[in-house]
Short mmCIF file of C-alpha atoms and ligand atoms in Angstrom, two decimals:
data_model
loop_
_atom_site.label_atom_id
_atom_site.label_comp_id
_atom_site.label_asym_id
_atom_site.label_seq_id
_atom_site.Cartn_x
_atom_site.Cartn_y
_atom_site.Cartn_z
CA UNK A 1 44.91 187.90 90.85
CA UNK A 2 46.74 191.15 89.88
CA UNK A 3 48.92 190.99 86.73
CA UNK A 4 52.40 189.54 87.08
CA UNK A 5 54.23 192.75 86.18
CA UNK A 6 52.86 194.26 89.37
CA UNK A 7 54.76 191.68 91.42
CA UNK A 8 57.42 194.19 92.46
CA UNK A 9 54.84 196.73 93.65
CA UNK A 10 52.90 194.03 95.50
CA UNK A 11 56.10 192.83 97.12
CA UNK A 12 56.91 196.26 98.55
CA UNK A 13 53.48 196.46 100.11
CA UNK A 14 53.45 192.98 101.63
CA UNK A 15 56.86 191.60 102.59
CA UNK A 16 59.52 192.34 105.16
CA UNK A 17 62.77 191.28 103.51
CA UNK A 18 65.75 190.00 105.46
CA UNK A 19 69.11 191.72 105.00
CA UNK A 20 68.05 194.75 103.04
CA UNK A 21 67.96 198.45 103.85
CA UNK A 22 64.19 198.51 104.23
CA UNK A 23 63.95 202.24 103.59
CA UNK A 24 66.03 202.16 100.37
CA UNK A 25 64.21 199.01 99.27
CA UNK A 26 60.95 200.94 99.02
CA UNK A 27 62.54 202.83 96.10
CA UNK A 28 64.46 200.00 94.40
CA UNK A 29 62.01 197.10 94.80
CA UNK A 30 62.94 193.42 94.46
CA UNK A 31 64.55 191.30 91.79
CA UNK A 32 61.82 188.70 91.32
CA UNK A 33 63.16 185.26 90.41
CA UNK A 34 60.71 182.93 88.73
CA UNK A 35 62.46 179.70 87.78
CA UNK A 36 65.83 177.96 87.68
CA UNK A 37 67.69 175.35 85.66
CA UNK A 38 71.25 174.14 86.23
CA UNK A 39 73.32 177.08 87.48
CA UNK A 40 70.92 179.61 85.93
CA UNK A 41 67.89 181.38 87.39
CA UNK A 42 65.44 183.48 85.39
CA UNK A 43 63.69 186.63 86.54
CA UNK A 44 60.05 187.49 85.96
CA UNK A 45 60.97 189.04 82.58
CA UNK A 46 62.67 185.81 81.52
CA UNK A 47 66.21 187.21 81.81
CA UNK A 48 68.79 184.52 82.73
CA UNK A 49 71.40 184.97 85.47
CA UNK A 50 74.25 182.73 86.58
CA UNK A 51 73.42 182.07 90.23
CA UNK A 52 76.88 182.95 91.50
CA UNK A 53 75.78 182.55 95.12
CA UNK A 54 73.99 179.16 94.85
CA UNK A 55 71.00 181.01 96.31
CA UNK A 56 72.26 181.65 99.82
CA UNK A 57 75.38 179.44 99.68
CA UNK A 58 73.14 176.38 99.46
CA UNK A 59 71.91 175.02 96.10
CA UNK A 60 74.90 172.75 95.60
CA UNK A 61 73.27 170.66 92.87
CA UNK A 62 71.86 173.67 91.04
CA UNK A 63 68.25 174.01 89.93
CA UNK A 64 65.75 171.63 88.37
CA UNK A 65 67.32 168.40 89.61
CA UNK A 66 64.65 165.86 88.75
CA UNK A 67 65.96 163.19 91.10
CA UNK A 68 65.46 165.50 94.08
CA UNK A 69 62.01 166.48 92.83
CA UNK A 70 61.15 162.80 92.45
CA UNK A 71 62.44 161.95 95.97
CA UNK A 72 60.27 164.71 97.44
CA UNK A 73 57.17 163.73 95.48
CA UNK A 74 57.49 160.05 96.29
CA UNK A 75 57.94 160.74 100.01
CA UNK A 76 55.11 163.26 100.06
CA UNK A 77 52.81 160.66 98.53
CA UNK A 78 53.92 157.98 100.96
CA UNK A 79 54.03 159.94 104.21
CA UNK A 80 53.79 163.72 103.95
CA UNK A 81 54.46 164.40 107.64
CA UNK A 82 55.60 162.55 110.69
CA UNK A 83 57.49 163.82 113.70
CA UNK A 84 60.13 162.52 116.04
CA UNK A 85 58.53 163.71 119.30
CA UNK A 86 57.41 161.39 122.11
CA UNK A 87 59.19 158.35 120.68
CA UNK A 88 57.69 158.43 117.20
CA UNK A 89 59.93 157.92 114.20
CA UNK A 90 60.10 157.37 110.46
CA UNK A 91 62.55 155.73 108.11
CA UNK A 92 63.83 158.80 106.19
CA UNK A 93 65.08 160.36 109.44
CA UNK A 94 66.64 157.11 110.65
CA UNK A 95 68.35 156.46 107.33
CA UNK A 96 69.59 160.03 107.04
CA UNK A 97 71.05 159.99 110.55
CA UNK A 98 72.80 156.71 109.76
CA UNK A 99 74.25 158.15 106.57
CA UNK A 100 75.46 161.28 108.36
CA UNK A 101 77.16 159.22 111.06
CA UNK A 102 78.86 157.25 108.30
CA UNK A 103 80.31 160.31 106.53
CA UNK A 104 80.99 162.43 109.63
CA UNK A 105 84.61 163.62 109.88
CA UNK A 106 84.75 162.88 113.63
CA UNK A 107 83.01 160.23 115.73
CA UNK A 108 79.36 161.17 116.01
CA UNK A 109 76.94 159.47 118.34
CA UNK A 110 73.59 160.97 117.31
CA UNK A 111 72.01 163.58 115.06
CA UNK A 112 69.39 166.05 116.27
CA UNK A 113 67.44 167.39 113.30
CA UNK A 114 66.00 170.87 112.91
CA UNK A 115 65.02 173.06 109.99
CA UNK A 116 67.60 175.86 109.78
CA UNK A 117 71.18 176.72 110.53
CA UNK A 118 70.04 179.12 113.23
CA UNK A 119 68.05 176.39 114.95
CA UNK A 120 71.07 174.10 114.73
CA UNK A 121 73.33 176.63 116.44
CA UNK A 122 70.74 177.55 119.06
CA UNK A 123 70.41 173.85 119.78
CA UNK A 124 74.18 173.59 120.16
CA UNK A 125 74.05 176.29 122.84
CA UNK A 126 71.30 174.57 124.77
CA UNK A 127 72.96 171.16 124.47
CA UNK A 128 76.26 172.47 125.80
CA UNK A 129 74.50 174.17 128.72
CA UNK A 130 72.67 170.92 129.41
CA UNK A 131 75.94 169.00 129.10
CA UNK A 132 77.71 171.12 131.66
CA UNK A 133 74.79 170.91 134.07
CA UNK A 134 74.87 167.14 133.70
CA UNK A 135 78.64 167.16 134.32
CA UNK A 136 78.14 169.14 137.53
CA UNK A 137 79.87 172.31 136.34
CA UNK A 138 76.97 174.77 136.18
CA UNK A 139 79.22 177.86 135.89
CA UNK A 140 80.83 176.67 132.63
CA UNK A 141 78.35 178.26 130.22
CA UNK A 142 79.93 181.07 128.20
CA UNK A 143 80.20 180.86 124.43
CA UNK A 144 82.96 182.36 122.34
CA UNK A 145 82.30 183.22 118.71
CA UNK A 146 84.50 185.41 116.53
CA UNK A 147 84.28 188.92 115.18
CA UNK A 148 82.71 188.63 111.70
CA UNK A 149 81.54 185.05 112.33
CA UNK A 150 77.98 184.38 111.18
CA UNK A 151 75.85 181.73 112.83
CA UNK A 152 72.24 182.81 112.27
CA UNK A 153 69.58 185.06 113.72
CA UNK A 154 67.83 183.28 116.57
CA UNK A 155 68.84 184.50 120.02
CA UNK A 156 71.71 182.13 120.70
CA UNK A 157 72.95 181.96 117.12
CA UNK A 158 72.81 185.75 116.71
CA UNK A 159 74.67 186.14 119.99
CA UNK A 160 77.50 183.89 118.74
CA UNK A 161 77.51 185.87 115.50
CA UNK A 162 80.10 188.64 115.50
CA UNK A 163 78.52 191.10 113.07
CA UNK A 164 77.39 194.47 114.31
CA UNK A 165 74.16 194.62 112.31
CA UNK A 166 72.96 191.41 113.91
CA UNK A 167 73.35 192.96 117.35
CA UNK A 168 72.68 196.67 117.08
CA UNK A 169 69.22 197.61 118.40
CA UNK A 170 68.29 193.94 118.78
CA UNK A 171 69.67 194.07 122.34
CA UNK A 172 72.21 191.39 121.50
CA UNK A 173 74.47 189.62 122.19
CA UNK A 174 72.95 188.03 125.27
CA UNK A 175 75.12 188.04 128.40
CA UNK A 176 77.71 185.28 128.38
CA UNK A 177 78.49 185.47 124.65
CA UNK A 178 81.98 186.73 123.82
CA UNK A 179 83.90 187.27 120.61
CA UNK A 180 87.49 186.43 119.78
CA UNK A 181 89.51 188.20 117.10
CA UNK A 182 88.78 187.85 113.41
CA UNK A 183 91.30 185.63 111.59
CA UNK A 184 91.63 187.91 108.58
CA UNK A 185 95.28 188.44 107.76
CA UNK A 186 94.70 191.18 105.14
CA UNK A 187 92.78 193.35 107.60
CA UNK A 188 94.04 192.48 111.03
CA UNK A 189 97.63 191.25 110.81
CA UNK A 190 100.26 193.65 112.06
CA UNK A 191 102.80 195.03 109.55
CA UNK A 192 105.25 192.31 108.64
CA UNK A 193 103.39 189.62 110.57
CA UNK A 194 103.37 186.29 108.70
CA UNK A 195 100.27 184.11 108.59
CA UNK A 196 101.62 181.64 111.20
CA UNK A 197 102.67 184.54 113.45
CA UNK A 198 99.25 186.10 113.13
CA UNK A 199 97.66 182.72 113.98
CA UNK A 200 99.91 182.45 117.04
CA UNK A 201 98.82 185.89 118.20
CA UNK A 202 95.10 185.10 117.70
CA UNK A 203 95.49 181.88 119.66
CA UNK A 204 97.30 183.75 122.45
CA UNK A 205 94.48 186.31 122.52
CA UNK A 206 91.90 183.52 122.75
CA UNK A 207 93.92 181.96 125.56
CA UNK A 208 93.99 185.31 127.40
CA UNK A 209 90.26 185.84 126.86
CA UNK A 210 89.45 182.45 128.39
CA UNK A 211 91.93 182.90 131.23
CA UNK A 212 90.52 186.35 132.07
CA UNK A 213 86.92 185.17 132.01
CA UNK A 214 87.87 182.15 134.10
CA UNK A 215 88.22 178.79 132.30
CA UNK A 216 85.57 177.30 134.56
CA UNK A 217 83.03 179.74 133.05
CA UNK A 218 83.83 179.20 129.36
CA UNK A 219 81.94 176.33 127.75
CA UNK A 220 82.39 176.47 124.00
CA UNK A 221 84.11 178.01 121.00
CA UNK A 222 82.19 178.16 117.71
CA UNK A 223 83.79 178.72 114.31
CA UNK A 224 83.06 178.38 110.62
CA UNK A 225 86.03 176.71 108.87
CA UNK A 226 85.96 179.56 106.33
CA UNK A 227 83.78 182.49 107.36
CA UNK A 228 81.04 183.05 104.81
CA UNK A 229 78.72 185.96 105.46
CA UNK A 230 81.51 187.85 107.27
CA UNK A 231 83.16 188.18 103.85
CA UNK A 232 84.67 184.80 102.88
CA UNK A 233 87.53 184.95 105.34
CA UNK A 234 90.08 182.19 105.03
CA UNK A 235 91.98 181.73 108.30
CA UNK A 236 95.77 182.12 108.32
CA UNK A 237 97.99 179.06 108.08
CA UNK A 238 98.15 177.04 111.33
CA UNK A 239 95.18 178.94 112.82
CA UNK A 240 92.98 175.98 113.68
CA UNK A 241 95.73 173.78 115.12
CA UNK A 242 96.62 176.67 117.45
CA UNK A 243 93.12 177.63 118.59
CA UNK A 244 92.18 173.95 118.97
CA UNK A 245 95.13 173.56 121.35
CA UNK A 246 93.76 176.45 123.44
CA UNK A 247 90.31 174.83 123.51
CA UNK A 248 91.87 171.55 124.62
CA UNK A 249 93.93 173.32 127.33
CA UNK A 250 90.80 174.79 128.94
CA UNK A 251 88.40 171.92 128.21
CA UNK A 252 86.37 174.13 125.90
CA UNK A 253 83.93 172.34 123.61
CA UNK A 254 84.60 173.13 119.93
CA UNK A 255 81.74 173.42 117.47
CA UNK A 256 82.34 173.64 113.74
CA UNK A 257 79.57 175.55 112.02
CA UNK A 258 79.54 173.75 108.69
CA UNK A 259 76.31 175.34 107.47
CA UNK A 260 78.16 176.77 104.42
CA UNK A 261 81.36 174.72 104.35
CA UNK A 262 79.73 171.31 104.80
CA UNK A 263 79.02 169.07 101.79
CA UNK A 264 81.78 169.84 99.38
CA UNK A 265 82.06 173.62 99.34
CA UNK A 266 85.78 173.59 100.15
CA UNK A 267 86.41 170.47 98.05
CA UNK A 268 86.11 168.07 100.99
CA UNK A 269 82.94 166.59 102.53
CA UNK A 270 83.31 168.88 105.57
CA UNK A 271 85.18 172.14 105.88
CA UNK A 272 87.06 171.04 109.00
CA UNK A 273 88.69 168.31 106.90
CA UNK A 274 90.04 170.90 104.48
CA UNK A 275 91.23 173.16 107.31
CA UNK A 276 92.63 170.23 109.29
CA UNK A 277 90.87 170.31 112.64
CA UNK A 278 88.65 167.96 114.61
CA UNK A 279 85.65 169.60 116.30
CA UNK A 280 83.56 168.00 119.04
CA UNK A 281 80.22 168.79 117.38
CA UNK A 282 79.07 170.04 113.98
CA UNK A 283 76.15 172.15 112.71
CA UNK A 284 74.85 171.34 109.23
CA UNK A 285 72.13 172.77 106.97
CA UNK A 286 71.92 174.31 103.46
CA UNK A 287 73.60 171.85 101.05
CA UNK A 288 72.46 168.93 103.23
CA UNK A 289 69.40 168.89 100.94
CA UNK A 290 70.94 171.14 98.27
CA UNK A 291 68.34 173.53 99.73
CA UNK A 292 65.49 171.84 97.88
CA UNK A 293 63.73 171.68 101.24
CA UNK A 294 64.67 173.06 104.65
CA UNK A 295 66.58 170.65 106.85
CA UNK A 296 69.44 171.11 109.30
CA UNK A 297 71.07 169.17 112.06
CA UNK A 298 73.37 169.02 115.04
CA UNK A 299 75.88 166.18 114.94
CA UNK A 300 76.74 165.35 118.52
CA UNK A 301 79.42 163.19 120.11
CA UNK A 302 78.88 160.42 122.62
CA UNK A 303 79.78 162.63 125.59
CA UNK A 304 76.86 164.94 124.82
CA UNK A 305 74.49 162.05 124.27
CA UNK A 306 75.54 160.52 127.60
CA UNK A 307 74.83 163.87 129.27
CA UNK A 308 71.36 163.96 127.74
CA UNK A 309 70.77 160.47 129.05
CA UNK A 310 71.98 161.45 132.51
CA UNK A 311 69.69 164.48 132.59
CA UNK A 312 66.75 162.33 131.48
CA UNK A 313 67.46 159.90 134.29
CA UNK A 314 67.36 162.87 136.64
CA UNK A 315 64.52 165.00 135.28
CA UNK A 316 62.70 162.88 132.73
CA UNK A 317 61.75 164.28 129.38
CA UNK A 318 64.38 165.87 127.06
CA UNK A 319 62.31 168.98 126.33
CA UNK A 320 63.86 170.24 123.12
CA UNK A 321 62.91 169.71 119.48
CA UNK A 322 61.18 171.29 116.51
CA UNK A 323 57.96 170.28 114.78
CA UNK A 324 59.77 170.16 111.45
CA UNK A 325 63.00 168.62 112.78
CA UNK A 326 63.78 165.72 110.45
CA UNK A 327 60.63 166.31 108.37
CA UNK A 328 60.26 163.12 106.31
CA UNK A 329 60.04 164.89 102.94
CA UNK A 330 63.10 167.04 103.69
CA UNK A 331 64.94 163.99 105.02
CA UNK A 332 64.10 161.99 101.88
CA UNK A 333 65.45 164.82 99.72
CA UNK A 334 68.60 165.10 101.85
CA UNK A 335 69.18 161.36 101.54
CA UNK A 336 68.89 161.64 97.78
CA UNK A 337 71.25 164.63 97.74
CA UNK A 338 73.84 162.65 99.75
CA UNK A 339 73.40 159.72 97.36
CA UNK A 340 74.01 162.01 94.36
CA UNK A 341 77.03 163.66 96.04
CA UNK A 342 78.62 160.21 96.48
CA UNK A 343 77.50 158.60 93.21
CA UNK A 344 78.47 161.54 91.00
CA UNK A 345 81.59 162.40 93.03
CA UNK A 346 80.35 165.96 93.42
CA UNK A 347 82.85 166.90 96.15
CA UNK A 348 85.77 165.50 94.14
CA UNK A 349 84.57 167.36 91.05
CA UNK A 350 84.25 170.58 93.04
CA UNK A 351 87.83 170.05 94.22
CA UNK A 352 88.90 169.48 90.61
CA UNK A 353 87.21 172.70 89.42
CA UNK A 354 88.64 174.69 92.31
CA UNK A 355 92.05 175.56 90.76
CA UNK A 356 90.34 177.16 87.74
CA UNK A 357 87.85 179.00 89.97
CA UNK A 358 90.54 180.23 92.35
CA UNK A 359 92.89 181.23 89.52
CA UNK A 360 90.21 183.36 87.84
CA UNK A 361 89.23 184.81 91.23
CA UNK A 362 92.79 185.64 92.24
CA UNK A 363 93.54 187.18 88.83
CA UNK A 364 91.04 189.90 89.84
CA UNK A 365 93.55 190.99 92.50
CA UNK A 366 95.03 193.08 89.68
CA UNK A 367 91.80 195.00 89.16
CA UNK A 368 92.09 198.60 90.47
CA UNK A 369 89.03 198.16 92.69
CA UNK A 370 90.08 194.90 94.34
CA UNK A 371 92.04 195.06 97.59
CA UNK A 372 92.04 191.33 98.19
CA UNK A 373 90.74 188.32 96.26
CA UNK A 374 90.45 185.30 98.52
CA UNK A 375 88.85 181.91 98.67
CA UNK A 376 89.11 178.12 98.94
CA UNK A 377 87.37 175.42 96.94
CA UNK A 378 84.36 176.93 95.21
CA UNK A 379 83.87 179.94 97.45
CA UNK A 380 85.43 183.34 96.99
CA UNK A 381 85.40 186.93 98.14
CA UNK A 382 86.56 190.18 96.52
CA UNK A 383 87.15 193.08 98.88
CA UNK A 384 86.65 196.35 97.03
CA UNK A 385 88.76 199.25 98.25
CA UNK A 386 89.18 202.95 97.51
CA UNK A 387 92.97 202.75 97.86
CA UNK A 388 94.80 199.47 97.28
CA UNK A 389 98.12 200.50 98.81
CA UNK A 390 96.55 201.88 101.98
CA UNK A 391 93.83 199.14 102.03
CA UNK A 392 91.37 201.97 102.56
CA UNK A 393 87.71 200.99 102.29
CA UNK A 394 85.07 203.06 100.56
CA UNK A 395 82.71 204.97 102.78
CA UNK A 396 79.75 202.69 103.51
CA UNK A 397 77.28 205.42 102.48
CA UNK A 398 78.60 205.27 98.89
CA UNK A 399 77.32 201.70 98.57
CA UNK A 400 80.06 200.62 96.17
CA UNK A 401 79.52 196.90 96.79
CA UNK A 402 75.77 197.27 96.27
CA UNK A 403 76.42 199.15 93.02
CA UNK A 404 78.73 196.35 91.82
CA UNK A 405 75.96 193.84 92.55
CA UNK A 406 73.60 195.86 90.32
CA UNK A 407 76.18 196.01 87.50
CA UNK A 408 76.64 192.24 87.87
CA UNK A 409 72.89 191.75 87.63
CA UNK A 410 72.84 193.83 84.47
CA UNK A 411 75.50 191.42 83.11
CA UNK A 412 73.35 188.43 84.06
CA UNK A 413 75.22 187.38 87.20
CA UNK A 414 73.99 187.12 90.77
CA UNK A 415 76.60 187.89 93.43
CA UNK A 416 76.21 189.32 96.90
CA UNK A 417 77.85 192.08 98.85
CA UNK A 418 78.44 191.89 102.56
CA UNK A 419 79.64 194.46 105.06
CA UNK A 420 82.81 196.21 103.92
CA UNK A 421 82.04 196.04 100.18
CA UNK A 422 83.06 192.41 99.88
CA UNK A 423 81.56 190.66 96.86
CA UNK A 424 80.96 187.00 97.61
CA UNK A 425 80.86 184.10 95.17
CA UNK A 426 79.61 180.61 95.91
CA UNK A 427 78.23 178.97 92.76
CA UNK A 428 76.49 175.61 92.67
CA UNK A 429 79.07 172.81 92.98
CA UNK A 430 77.90 171.42 89.63
CA UNK A 431 79.13 174.47 87.74
CA UNK A 432 81.07 173.50 84.57
CA UNK A 433 84.46 174.83 83.46
CA UNK A 434 82.80 176.89 80.71
CA UNK A 435 80.29 178.32 83.19
CA UNK A 436 83.10 179.30 85.58
CA UNK A 437 84.74 181.24 82.75
CA UNK A 438 81.42 182.85 81.84
CA UNK A 439 80.84 183.80 85.50
CA UNK A 440 84.20 185.54 85.74
CA UNK A 441 83.85 187.22 82.34
CA UNK A 442 80.57 188.74 83.52
CA UNK A 443 82.03 189.66 86.89
CA UNK A 444 85.01 191.39 85.26
CA UNK A 445 82.71 193.49 83.07
CA UNK A 446 80.65 194.39 86.15
CA UNK A 447 83.82 195.44 88.02
CA UNK A 448 84.92 197.57 85.06
CA UNK A 449 81.54 199.32 85.04
CA UNK A 450 81.75 199.81 88.79
CA UNK A 451 85.20 201.37 88.32
CA UNK A 452 83.84 203.75 85.65
CA UNK A 453 81.05 204.73 88.02
CA UNK A 454 83.46 205.24 90.95
CA UNK A 455 85.54 207.52 88.72
CA UNK A 456 82.53 209.44 87.43
CA UNK A 457 81.27 209.97 90.96
CA UNK A 458 84.80 210.84 92.15
CA UNK A 459 84.57 208.38 95.04
CA UNK A 460 88.27 207.59 94.85
CA UNK A 461 91.45 208.60 93.01
CA UNK A 462 91.94 205.72 90.58
C1 PLP B 1 77.71 179.58 108.78
C2 PLP B 1 76.24 179.79 108.95
N1 PLP B 1 75.65 179.37 110.07
C3 PLP B 1 74.33 179.53 110.29
C4 PLP B 1 73.54 180.15 109.34
C5 PLP B 1 72.09 180.35 109.62
O1 PLP B 1 71.34 179.50 108.84
P1 PLP B 1 69.78 179.83 108.59
O2 PLP B 1 69.71 181.05 107.75
O3 PLP B 1 69.32 178.57 107.87
O4 PLP B 1 69.14 179.96 109.91
C6 PLP B 1 74.11 180.59 108.16
C7 PLP B 1 73.29 181.23 107.13
O5 PLP B 1 73.77 181.75 106.14
C8 PLP B 1 75.49 180.43 107.96
O6 PLP B 1 76.09 180.89 106.86
#
């Protein structure tokens, strides 16, 4: 085996990395992470970093949780694989589905397991199509996502996604996938428009979109309670009550994509509870197992289950499912994670830490580089701008967000940048008060260094 310090060079020659400029990456190489403990990860030189993104918005319980390791090992010893196809079953999947029904924020009839958030959202698309065929309304098939919404990369999920990089040159979105306006007051409200007024306008635009398409052709509306990968976008006050009323008016099925917001991120078990709306179906993944193993699911209401039954009576087999859907080891880990969330009151503790986190985040609004600091619970976004008064963004080619990420890494902090130079923060829910302060101290130093660099490079007048 080649020596460890060659890992970066070996990486460049062997891996295709998601979400990186592949050409630039050939020059920069990877940050190789070797181990983790608590909210810290360590790179291959042993340098510690606060994992300010909980991996990819997912490691809610942090790293090195022995109870999760033990749950996985015990299940792997007992039954390392079993599937749910053709009427077979196993107790971890049954127990996990029972638990999820118990904690669901709306009445849930059944859970369909899969392995990723993308698979969950693709399954939602197919289930809604199936539903409307069963209900005898075969034209009602269109899906509405939102500009800047993120729902994954498989064909259906990427089509619901409203981010240009997920579509451009991938020949997406597929026909029949539409996008409503982005509920970002800072960027898209008209001058003088209050949050409730902006929400009213977005709901009216959604209403017009559905009416123009023909309500009998629009099947579903999909939304994250707080948009994550689009840049941590918190909807304006009254948004969900207004768009939910539009969905109800046109009998449009509403799916809450809780892949990030589910399991305590916003300080409630599910994000829709924090934002005050009641979806028909829910997609879950990530923190379901605290990302110790891949597992995801679609939580479906009785009406969908009855449609599946009706179709089976008509055509026989329900031909959908994934080899690893409800994998017993993943399910055992997820069960343990849910047990820990309840026993250790992880969601309540996240809610209790949230005022400190949000206060430190929002204090950065005063930083010359920050146009808007926004967030809820333990998730936050900082939009970096070249001109605060004019809300003018930096030119994408200057890569200001990416540079800030590098300065943060130098300070021992992992954050992410998404389109529009938005730095995102989403630490493990188990982060302590002292660690929150340390995170923001490091972030502030990184922002100051970014500002010095912006000035040196004359990228803005500040
Ligand atoms: C809201 C949301 N939905 C779906 C997905 C896709 O999940 P996966 O990457 O597991 O396919 C993500 C991933 O970040 C997400 O944030």
